[in-house]
Every structure is written in C-alpha cells, then in structure tokens.
C-alpha cells in the first residue's frame, strides 16, 4: 500500500502568516538574580 500524497497549502493571508512566524521565533528568557550559578 502506498501513502496518500501530502496535502499542499496555499497561504492567502500573508500578513497574518508573517506575524505568526515572527511570534513563533521570539524567545523570552527570564533570569532570577537570586539563582546560584556554579
């Protein structure tokens, strides 16, 4: 048995797509000043 072909998607709303990519790529790092570093 062969697998069915993967579906292809067409992006219609490029503004929302680009914004979602920017949000996905963001990284927030929180540091605790009381943390002990070895």
JSON list of C-alpha atoms in Angstrom, two decimals:
[
{"chain": "A", "resi": 1, "resn": "UNK", "atom": "CA", "xyz": [0.00, 0.00, 0.00]},
{"chain": "A", "resi": 2, "resn": "UNK", "atom": "CA", "xyz": [1.27, 3.43, -0.83]},
{"chain": "A", "resi": 3, "resn": "UNK", "atom": "CA", "xyz": [0.72, 6.51, 1.26]},
{"chain": "A", "resi": 4, "resn": "UNK", "atom": "CA", "xyz": [-1.63, 9.22, 0.08]},
{"chain": "A", "resi": 5, "resn": "UNK", "atom": "CA", "xyz": [0.16, 12.37, -1.11]},
{"chain": "A", "resi": 6, "resn": "UNK", "atom": "CA", "xyz": [0.77, 15.13, 1.43]},
{"chain": "A", "resi": 7, "resn": "UNK", "atom": "CA", "xyz": [-1.70, 17.98, 1.12]},
{"chain": "A", "resi": 8, "resn": "UNK", "atom": "CA", "xyz": [-0.39, 21.28, -0.19]},
{"chain": "A", "resi": 9, "resn": "UNK", "atom": "CA", "xyz": [-1.50, 24.51, 1.41]},
{"chain": "A", "resi": 10, "resn": "UNK", "atom": "CA", "xyz": [-1.75, 27.93, -0.18]},
{"chain": "A", "resi": 11, "resn": "UNK", "atom": "CA", "xyz": [-1.26, 30.93, 2.05]},
{"chain": "A", "resi": 12, "resn": "UNK", "atom": "CA", "xyz": [-3.95, 33.52, 1.44]},
{"chain": "A", "resi": 13, "resn": "UNK", "atom": "CA", "xyz": [-3.47, 35.88, 4.39]},
{"chain": "A", "resi": 14, "resn": "UNK", "atom": "CA", "xyz": [0.25, 36.72, 4.15]},
{"chain": "A", "resi": 15, "resn": "UNK", "atom": "CA", "xyz": [0.12, 39.45, 6.79]},
{"chain": "A", "resi": 16, "resn": "UNK", "atom": "CA", "xyz": [-1.19, 37.08, 9.47]},
{"chain": "A", "resi": 17, "resn": "UNK", "atom": "CA", "xyz": [1.20, 34.34, 8.31]},
{"chain": "A", "resi": 18, "resn": "UNK", "atom": "CA", "xyz": [4.26, 36.59, 8.61]},
{"chain": "A", "resi": 19, "resn": "UNK", "atom": "CA", "xyz": [3.13, 37.86, 12.01]},
{"chain": "A", "resi": 20, "resn": "UNK", "atom": "CA", "xyz": [2.70, 34.28, 13.25]},
{"chain": "A", "resi": 21, "resn": "UNK", "atom": "CA", "xyz": [6.21, 33.43, 12.09]},
{"chain": "A", "resi": 22, "resn": "UNK", "atom": "CA", "xyz": [7.63, 36.43, 13.97]},
{"chain": "A", "resi": 23, "resn": "UNK", "atom": "CA", "xyz": [5.79, 35.45, 17.13]},
{"chain": "A", "resi": 24, "resn": "UNK", "atom": "CA", "xyz": [6.90, 31.84, 16.86]},
{"chain": "A", "resi": 25, "resn": "UNK", "atom": "CA", "xyz": [10.52, 32.90, 16.51]},
{"chain": "A", "resi": 26, "resn": "UNK", "atom": "CA", "xyz": [10.52, 35.12, 19.60]},
{"chain": "A", "resi": 27, "resn": "UNK", "atom": "CA", "xyz": [12.30, 33.90, 22.68]},
{"chain": "A", "resi": 28, "resn": "UNK", "atom": "CA", "xyz": [11.90, 35.33, 26.15]},
{"chain": "A", "resi": 29, "resn": "UNK", "atom": "CA", "xyz": [14.39, 34.34, 28.84]},
{"chain": "A", "resi": 30, "resn": "UNK", "atom": "CA", "xyz": [13.87, 35.18, 32.48]},
{"chain": "A", "resi": 31, "resn": "UNK", "atom": "CA", "xyz": [16.79, 35.22, 34.91]},
{"chain": "A", "resi": 32, "resn": "UNK", "atom": "CA", "xyz": [16.38, 35.02, 38.65]},
{"chain": "A", "resi": 33, "resn": "UNK", "atom": "CA", "xyz": [19.00, 37.26, 40.33]},
{"chain": "A", "resi": 34, "resn": "UNK", "atom": "CA", "xyz": [18.94, 35.04, 43.43]},
{"chain": "A", "resi": 35, "resn": "UNK", "atom": "CA", "xyz": [19.87, 31.95, 41.47]},
{"chain": "A", "resi": 36, "resn": "UNK", "atom": "CA", "xyz": [23.22, 30.30, 42.30]},
{"chain": "A", "resi": 37, "resn": "UNK", "atom": "CA", "xyz": [25.49, 29.79, 39.26]},
{"chain": "A", "resi": 38, "resn": "UNK", "atom": "CA", "xyz": [28.22, 27.19, 39.52]}
]
